[in-house]
Amino acid sequence: MGRLGTGNSGNTGADPAPDPARRSAQDIETHHIEKVDAVVVGSGFGGSVAALRLAEAGQSVVLMERGKPYPPGSFARSPAEMGRNFWDPDRGLYGLFDAWTFRGTEGLVSSGLGGGSLIYANVLLRKDEKWFVNESPIPGGGYENWPFTRADLDPYYKAAEEILQPVRYPYHDTPKTLAMEKTAATLGLPISRPPIAVTFSTEPTKEPQTNRPLPLPEYGSIHGPNTVRTTCTLSGECDIGCNAGAKNTLDHNYISAAAHQGADVRTFHDVRGIRPLARGGYEVRYVVHDPERQGELLKERIIHCRRLILGAGTFGTNFLLLRNRSSLPALSDALGTRFSGNGDLLTFIMGAKTPGSNGSPPGVRTLTGSRGPVITTAIRIPDSNDDDGDGRGYYVEDAGYPAFMNWLMETAQLSTTVKRTAKVARQLLKDRLFDAGRSNVSADLAAALGDGRLSSSSVPLLGMGRDIPDGVMTLRDGRLAIAWTMATSKDYFGRVRGTMSEIAKDLDGDFIDNPLWWAKRVITVHPIGGAPSGRHPGEAVCDSYGEVFGYPGLFVMDGAAMPGPVGANPSLTISAFAERACHHILEDGHVLNHTQSAGHRGISPADAAGSDDWTSDDLPGADETANDVDASVPRELAPDATKGNGAREERPASAVEDGAAATTGTRSRGLGLPQLPDQKLPDQQPQDVQPAARDARTSVRFTEQMHGWFSPGITDPEKGRSLGRDRSRRIMFELTITAEDMDAFVEDPSHPAKAEGYVLADYFGGRMPVERGWFNLFVEDVSDDGRPARRMLYRLWLRDPGGTPFTFTGYKLIHNEAGLDIWQDTTTLYARILRGHVPPSEASDVQEPGEEDVFGAGILYIRPLDFAKQLTTFRAEGPAPAAGLASFMKLFAGELWQVYGRGLKRVPFPVRSPLRRPRR
């Protein structure tokens, strides 16, 4: 049984079994890059399947889960625990629930070992055979196409069911279950008890009993040999974590079995970057969360693998692919499309009543939503693809909740609670004042608590089905954004609400929408799509087995790969999809790196442990033309990448390296050119500056912000701006320009300075800190007509989340044409982004990059308000700050005069004074 690794002080479960072959994150940090056969990102219904099946086949597998393990009994229950039971590492929160908000929809998913299984409602339904649609039109264009069928998945549904062991709810005295079945019969609706992944008895042939201890399976438990699980206690707590362990979550089966087979299961491991390697396989960059060091930047770590399985859930996988799109430029344009919430809709039946008889008022209909597992029944409404359906099909299911919700429900009736309490208080005061002779007040206290009729007669309803998969997922300032509207699915949601309303009416209860409905929003716990599978890259991101088009060995195995809503609860379909994909990898001749059979172990045990003989030839990009400086130097990353530009400022590799050099007394590289492989340093490399000389210098700095548009695959900045604007591909930067020695800055004809800051572009994953930056205030140039001109030059070394290096180059062309164009010239930057880290040219003239080196191009502008702010950022430091600022302004104005001043006589009327006579 493999030990559960956290890499920090997180909860590893009870008495984990020792495994000397396993290595902690601290061990990894002191070695070179790890190499394994497969890295699995996420431990949900796709990732856990992949971890087990690949480990069974003898592959060296590392499963990375960002959350922590949850052994039975460790789920939050108290208010203090619940208040911290959310996922936000920036705020020191490492809990179970991860809540998202988007345009038109809210999302609630989980973070922990076992993924969504920790909070799902246990239902394991197969997708309806005729709901695997093809050529199903989608409003706004396109079609919903499922590249596989029910027959394709049936063997793998069975394989997943054998592991997850679902059963139908066995009790026949649960009020909400009986009420739903009776109502469905009255309304003529088809109802069943769906298979649910809950253990009700100690053996399959025995009668169900509550709270009975369960034996561990032969593969043991990932949480250790002393893990105690019991049969279902009918507490309704499935959606907040099952402390009894009766719920067959993935950590108790697939993941435990994978660890038993040798898979390396690591918690608190958060994957941030991915990119393909030149020789095949993938580089994965990740961080390790440490709850004991909250809020600190996290050191980036690197692992290489032959196969990469993405199973981080619909939000996580799409966010990862969108952030690393520049490292994976061949990704289909379908990335981010076909999102849906699987038709999720939450409503409530409140205050159900039984009919009165013989003139008596209606009674309280007992539903007791807190009794039993969350879902016990499912009403299926057929689809127009079925023989007897009309419209898009859906399910309506009863929904339970934890018992403490009953108290919240009762006390939420503030007026009723106050009235009861006041009545009892008056009676007690009356008894005390008038000596009523009563000493037993039990009945009074019972009256104060009330009869609980509202909570006992209420139950939520869950709807899910085939809504319209027309949502689009993108990045916005580095954050995940979803554009989805209820409008196109209005008919679908209207039908679902109609059925729910009929059920409430038959139970003589009040039908209550959840508050979000009135804001035309829904909340989903089943996000689907974004990286849809399909027949070709024109309609999909990956093929019918989840392998990403254009990237052999990269797989999507979670809800993101679904090309449309599953309709039924999607967990089992995702598991079957992953089972089928793994079978294809291992049994159908799938090839590793074109030479290594997938059915055999491709990495030696020494490699899997991280050998020390890693050569530069094996580094990513070593046999490519692009330079990659500081490729293996780890960055320091923000605890939470999902906050995009709002996250903590990260430290690029150069800052980390220079910081380490400072502590060891080695020289910082400063503004000089870096040492590249097989390259000599040029003569102008600055030498060490002694402290006394540094104190004698006066420096000037200012901060500049520019915004514009960019497009990949374009070499002409104007075309890149036009196309980027049409496709909303924004790019901006904020740079602090520092001339560290004003005397040298003025005297040097190229006026060099240092540029620090960041570039923000969603195509490159959001915010990229500048690893090294060069700026030249004015470089002499000549206009086409032979008049003097200048260029302001920018060169910034960047690295996207996947670790791929880029160079941002740009220039402002200062040249005099007819009219007053000084504002346009000094605020317009023509930019190109080059592949690799390209150093500045040693030649004095301005050299243009070859088209083969250009990744994309665009134009950025200084906005008037940003220019006004820029003027307030000028600062000077040193022995003569005023003189330093004056020197800078004199240089700036003088260079502009050289370009524009001599041509003032060419300024047309009315700018030129009409009183001035031209010279003869």
XYZ file of C-alpha atoms in Angstrom, residues 288-679:
392
model
C 2.903 22.408 -3.162
C 0.589 24.123 -0.694
C 1.677 24.301 2.917
C -1.122 25.283 5.323
C 1.505 26.117 7.923
C 2.890 28.891 5.702
C -0.260 30.659 4.641
C -0.104 33.472 2.130
C 3.522 32.985 1.119
C 4.615 32.612 -2.483
C 5.118 28.979 -3.463
C 8.191 27.567 -5.130
C 7.565 26.116 -8.561
C 8.507 22.477 -9.141
C 8.891 20.498 -12.357
C 8.161 16.929 -13.398
C 8.364 15.316 -16.845
C 6.070 12.574 -18.094
C 5.416 10.600 -21.231
C 1.663 10.910 -20.766
C -0.365 13.652 -19.152
C -3.933 13.037 -17.999
C -6.063 16.070 -17.159
C -8.806 15.245 -14.688
C -9.076 18.466 -12.704
C -12.789 18.890 -13.395
C -14.494 21.119 -15.928
C -13.404 24.358 -14.268
C -9.896 23.161 -13.410
C -9.036 21.458 -16.703
C -10.324 24.293 -18.882
C -8.545 26.870 -16.739
C -5.319 24.898 -17.094
C -5.641 24.577 -20.883
C -6.630 28.208 -21.366
C -3.728 29.405 -19.199
C -1.253 27.312 -21.166
C -2.599 27.975 -24.635
C 0.568 29.739 -25.768
C 2.553 26.633 -24.791
C 0.008 24.514 -26.684
C -0.604 26.693 -29.764
C -2.082 23.848 -31.816
C -5.084 23.527 -29.502
C -8.372 23.596 -31.360
C -10.372 26.815 -31.495
C -13.133 24.743 -29.901
C -11.374 25.157 -26.548
C -13.811 26.764 -24.131
C -16.944 25.920 -26.119
C -19.925 23.645 -25.425
C -20.132 24.562 -21.749
C -23.317 23.727 -19.882
C -24.436 23.191 -16.304
C -26.017 19.838 -17.209
C -29.393 21.511 -16.800
C -29.059 21.792 -13.020
C -31.971 23.473 -11.248
C -32.670 23.660 -7.511
C -36.153 24.377 -6.106
C -38.008 23.692 -2.842
C -41.293 22.267 -1.631
C -42.199 23.986 1.635
C -44.992 23.260 4.064
C -46.527 20.167 2.442
C -49.885 19.188 3.889
C -52.200 16.195 4.120
C -55.878 16.645 3.175
C -58.245 17.511 5.997
C -61.167 15.193 6.756
C -64.618 15.752 8.228
C -64.122 19.510 8.241
C -60.786 19.415 10.024
C -57.942 21.581 8.703
C -55.147 20.039 6.597
C -52.461 18.250 8.546
C -48.684 18.329 8.277
C -47.329 16.027 5.588
C -44.128 14.562 6.929
C -41.327 14.598 4.370
C -38.268 14.835 6.654
C -35.694 15.856 4.068
C -32.894 15.197 6.551
C -33.652 11.477 6.755
C -31.832 9.142 4.361
C -29.121 9.842 1.789
C -29.483 12.974 -0.310
C -31.154 11.347 -3.348
C -33.348 8.268 -3.172
C -35.665 8.623 -6.209
C -35.485 9.896 -9.779
C -38.346 10.864 -12.103
C -37.317 10.661 -15.760
C -39.058 12.865 -18.311
C -38.392 11.573 -21.845
C -36.641 13.503 -24.591
C -37.881 14.211 -28.111
C -35.270 11.669 -29.234
C -37.187 9.052 -27.261
C -40.290 7.452 -28.697
C -42.651 9.164 -26.272
C -40.930 12.484 -25.531
C -41.365 16.090 -26.531
C -38.563 18.583 -25.939
C -35.279 18.098 -24.161
C -35.312 15.358 -21.529
C -34.549 15.723 -17.851
C -34.637 14.143 -14.397
C -36.274 15.391 -11.196
C -34.881 13.957 -7.960
C -35.609 14.416 -4.288
C -32.815 16.065 -2.320
C -31.926 15.573 1.308
C -29.925 17.788 3.590
C -28.091 17.592 6.945
C -30.188 17.688 10.117
C -28.719 21.013 11.285
C -30.454 22.652 8.323
C -33.757 21.953 10.080
C -32.737 24.322 12.869
C -31.724 27.001 10.388
C -35.028 26.602 8.594
C -37.067 26.993 11.767
C -35.124 29.899 13.229
C -35.216 31.659 9.846
C -38.930 32.219 10.461
C -38.054 35.206 12.590
C -41.549 36.569 13.245
C -42.927 33.170 14.266
C -39.929 32.455 16.481
C -40.212 35.843 18.202
C -43.924 35.381 18.796
C -43.459 31.931 20.347
C -40.610 33.096 22.530
C -42.457 36.223 23.663
C -45.558 34.219 24.534
C -43.609 31.804 26.685
C -41.663 34.651 28.328
C -44.911 36.415 29.253
C -46.299 33.234 30.764
C -43.183 32.615 32.827
C -43.132 36.218 34.011
C -46.801 35.998 34.928
C -46.216 32.815 36.902
C -43.338 34.416 38.792
C -45.174 37.643 39.585
C -48.380 36.034 40.726
C -46.925 32.896 42.260
C -48.873 30.482 40.054
C -47.514 27.534 41.948
C -45.921 25.887 38.904
C -42.425 24.442 39.092
C -42.421 22.329 35.912
C -41.904 24.470 32.771
C -41.142 21.703 30.255
C -44.261 22.391 28.228
C -43.391 26.083 28.054
C -39.922 25.362 26.686
C -41.379 22.911 24.194
C -43.775 25.620 23.026
C -40.843 28.030 22.618
C -39.049 25.585 20.346
C -42.163 25.042 18.252
C -43.462 21.949 16.534
C -40.975 22.078 13.625
C -43.739 21.674 11.107
C -41.987 23.663 8.360
C -38.754 21.653 8.413
C -40.582 18.348 8.720
C -42.838 19.124 5.750
C -40.240 20.457 3.315
C -37.847 18.937 0.819
C -35.647 20.330 -1.977
C -35.973 19.113 -5.567
C -33.078 18.734 -7.992
C -33.487 18.914 -11.743
C -30.903 18.063 -14.377
C -31.037 17.256 -18.048
C -30.262 18.323 -21.588
C -29.962 22.088 -21.485
C -28.318 23.943 -24.390
C -24.494 23.593 -24.356
C -23.753 27.043 -25.760
C -21.658 28.517 -22.954
C -18.161 29.792 -23.740
C -15.235 29.652 -21.326
C -12.412 32.164 -21.644
C -9.848 33.996 -19.554
C -10.437 37.572 -18.479
C -7.434 39.281 -16.929
C -6.130 35.810 -16.116
C -9.348 34.691 -14.395
C -11.697 32.007 -15.666
C -14.797 33.574 -17.224
C -17.925 31.926 -18.617
C -20.466 33.569 -20.885
C -23.690 31.604 -20.464
C -27.284 32.681 -20.583
C -30.518 31.069 -19.524
C -32.298 32.572 -22.526
C -31.490 29.787 -25.001
C -32.493 27.121 -22.459
C -35.650 28.951 -21.358
C -38.000 26.276 -22.722
C -36.012 23.513 -21.051
C -36.001 25.167 -17.626
C -39.671 26.033 -18.013
C -40.536 22.353 -18.489
C -38.409 21.307 -15.503
C -40.053 23.912 -13.260
C -43.460 22.824 -14.529
C -42.887 19.241 -13.406
C -41.542 20.364 -10.047
C -44.537 22.647 -9.555
C -46.912 19.750 -10.263
C -45.159 17.642 -7.635
C -45.446 20.459 -5.084
C -49.116 20.926 -5.901
C -49.880 17.236 -5.461
C -48.154 17.322 -2.078
C -50.152 20.451 -1.224
C -46.968 22.395 -0.562
C -45.637 25.751 -1.607
C -43.387 25.677 -4.655
C -40.387 27.950 -4.010
C -37.696 28.893 -6.519
C -34.195 29.361 -5.254
C -33.374 33.091 -4.983
C -30.965 33.009 -7.943
C -33.799 32.151 -10.307
C -35.256 35.635 -10.073
C -31.915 37.069 -11.143
C -32.053 34.728 -14.174
C -29.180 32.713 -12.819
C -28.745 29.081 -11.896
C -26.255 27.211 -9.772
C -24.620 24.075 -11.099
C -22.766 21.303 -9.329
C -22.308 19.466 -12.645
C -20.335 21.780 -14.955
C -19.790 20.119 -18.328
C -17.804 20.840 -21.502
C -15.190 23.372 -22.530
C -12.775 20.825 -23.997
C -15.346 18.747 -25.916
C -14.563 15.457 -27.571
C -15.468 15.073 -31.221
C -14.602 13.826 -34.650
C -12.044 16.444 -35.695
C -10.391 19.618 -34.377
C -12.870 21.752 -36.283
C -15.545 20.828 -33.739
C -13.658 19.509 -30.734
C -10.555 19.686 -28.565
C -10.014 15.944 -28.175
C -11.053 12.749 -29.921
C -13.543 10.169 -28.722
C -10.926 8.762 -26.321
C -10.059 12.129 -24.826
C -6.690 12.505 -26.592
C -6.116 16.151 -27.489
C -5.865 16.789 -31.226
C -2.309 17.740 -32.150
C -0.802 16.586 -28.852
C -0.229 12.824 -28.629
C -0.179 11.605 -25.051
C -2.199 14.536 -23.667
C -5.652 13.421 -22.520
C -8.735 15.083 -21.068
C -10.593 12.635 -18.841
C -13.245 14.520 -16.926
C -16.471 16.438 -17.464
C -14.654 18.953 -19.679
C -14.505 16.329 -22.465
C -18.277 15.897 -22.625
C -19.549 17.491 -25.871
C -22.876 18.357 -24.303
C -24.975 17.740 -21.205
C -25.060 14.152 -20.006
C -28.634 14.653 -18.841
C -28.494 12.200 -15.978
C -26.091 12.689 -13.080
C -22.788 12.683 -15.041
C -20.395 10.932 -12.641
C -20.784 7.409 -13.993
C -20.544 8.540 -17.615
C -17.295 10.387 -16.879
C -15.930 7.270 -15.184
C -16.925 5.082 -18.116
C -15.382 7.562 -20.556
C -12.102 7.377 -18.599
C -12.256 3.569 -18.411
C -12.691 3.408 -22.189
C -9.860 5.863 -22.784
C -7.468 3.893 -20.561
C -8.424 0.653 -22.295
C -7.614 2.314 -25.615
C -4.245 3.502 -24.294
C -3.180 0.187 -22.843
C -4.760 -2.439 -25.075
C -5.268 -0.958 -28.534
C -1.683 -0.294 -29.524
C -1.417 3.332 -28.451
C 2.241 4.325 -28.860
C 4.425 6.307 -26.480
C 6.838 8.714 -28.189
C 6.448 6.713 -31.406
C 8.795 4.046 -30.086
C 7.684 2.875 -26.655
C 4.724 0.557 -26.431
C 2.100 1.852 -24.037
C 1.614 -1.571 -22.606
C 5.096 -1.651 -21.163
C 6.791 0.454 -18.575
C 8.528 3.338 -20.310
C 10.440 4.801 -17.353
C 12.895 2.928 -15.200
C 12.532 3.010 -11.409
C 15.643 5.200 -11.239
C 14.099 7.653 -13.664
C 10.853 7.668 -11.733
C 12.759 8.548 -8.592
C 14.564 11.391 -10.308
C 18.027 10.490 -11.538
C 20.965 12.875 -11.276
C 22.244 12.330 -14.817
C 19.810 14.737 -16.438
C 21.610 16.306 -19.361
C 21.044 19.624 -21.032
C 20.152 17.819 -24.241
C 17.022 16.534 -22.509
C 15.848 19.939 -21.355
C 12.725 21.255 -23.066
C 13.616 23.112 -26.216
C 17.265 21.995 -26.121
C 17.122 20.910 -29.742
C 14.976 23.845 -30.840
C 16.243 27.149 -32.190
C 14.665 29.288 -29.464
C 16.863 30.233 -26.522
C 15.524 29.515 -23.058
C 17.432 31.302 -20.318
C 16.768 30.184 -16.734
C 14.647 27.289 -18.054
C 15.114 25.158 -14.963
C 15.189 27.967 -12.414
C 11.947 27.737 -10.394
C 9.679 30.729 -10.083
C 7.802 31.736 -6.948
C 4.097 31.616 -7.674
C 0.937 32.941 -6.041
C -0.970 30.538 -3.768
C -4.126 30.901 -5.908
C -3.719 31.180 -9.676
C -7.463 31.494 -10.320
C -7.489 35.145 -9.231
C -5.564 36.189 -12.303
C -4.313 39.745 -12.212
C -5.748 40.094 -8.709
C -3.449 37.421 -7.310
C -0.312 38.157 -5.340
C 2.622 39.438 -7.374
C 4.807 36.524 -8.424
C 8.586 36.390 -8.673
C 10.061 35.398 -12.050
C 12.991 33.047 -12.361
C 15.469 35.898 -12.687
C 14.302 37.487 -9.436
C 14.555 34.175 -7.608
C 18.014 33.548 -9.047
C 19.224 37.072 -8.313
C 17.854 36.804 -4.782
C 19.783 33.597 -4.273
C 22.874 35.213 -5.738
C 22.549 38.120 -3.335
C 22.562 35.776 -0.357
C 25.706 34.042 -1.636
C 27.533 37.234 -2.580
C 27.533 36.604 -6.337
C 26.969 39.434 -8.789
C 23.585 40.277 -10.195
C 23.406 40.242 -13.964
C 22.025 43.763 -14.079
C 21.329 45.152 -17.541
C 23.922 43.158 -19.385
C 23.248 40.393 -21.856
C 22.889 36.953 -20.275
C 25.249 34.125 -20.959
C 23.536 31.904 -23.513
C 24.730 28.438 -24.501
C 27.850 28.650 -26.723
C 27.769 32.432 -26.566
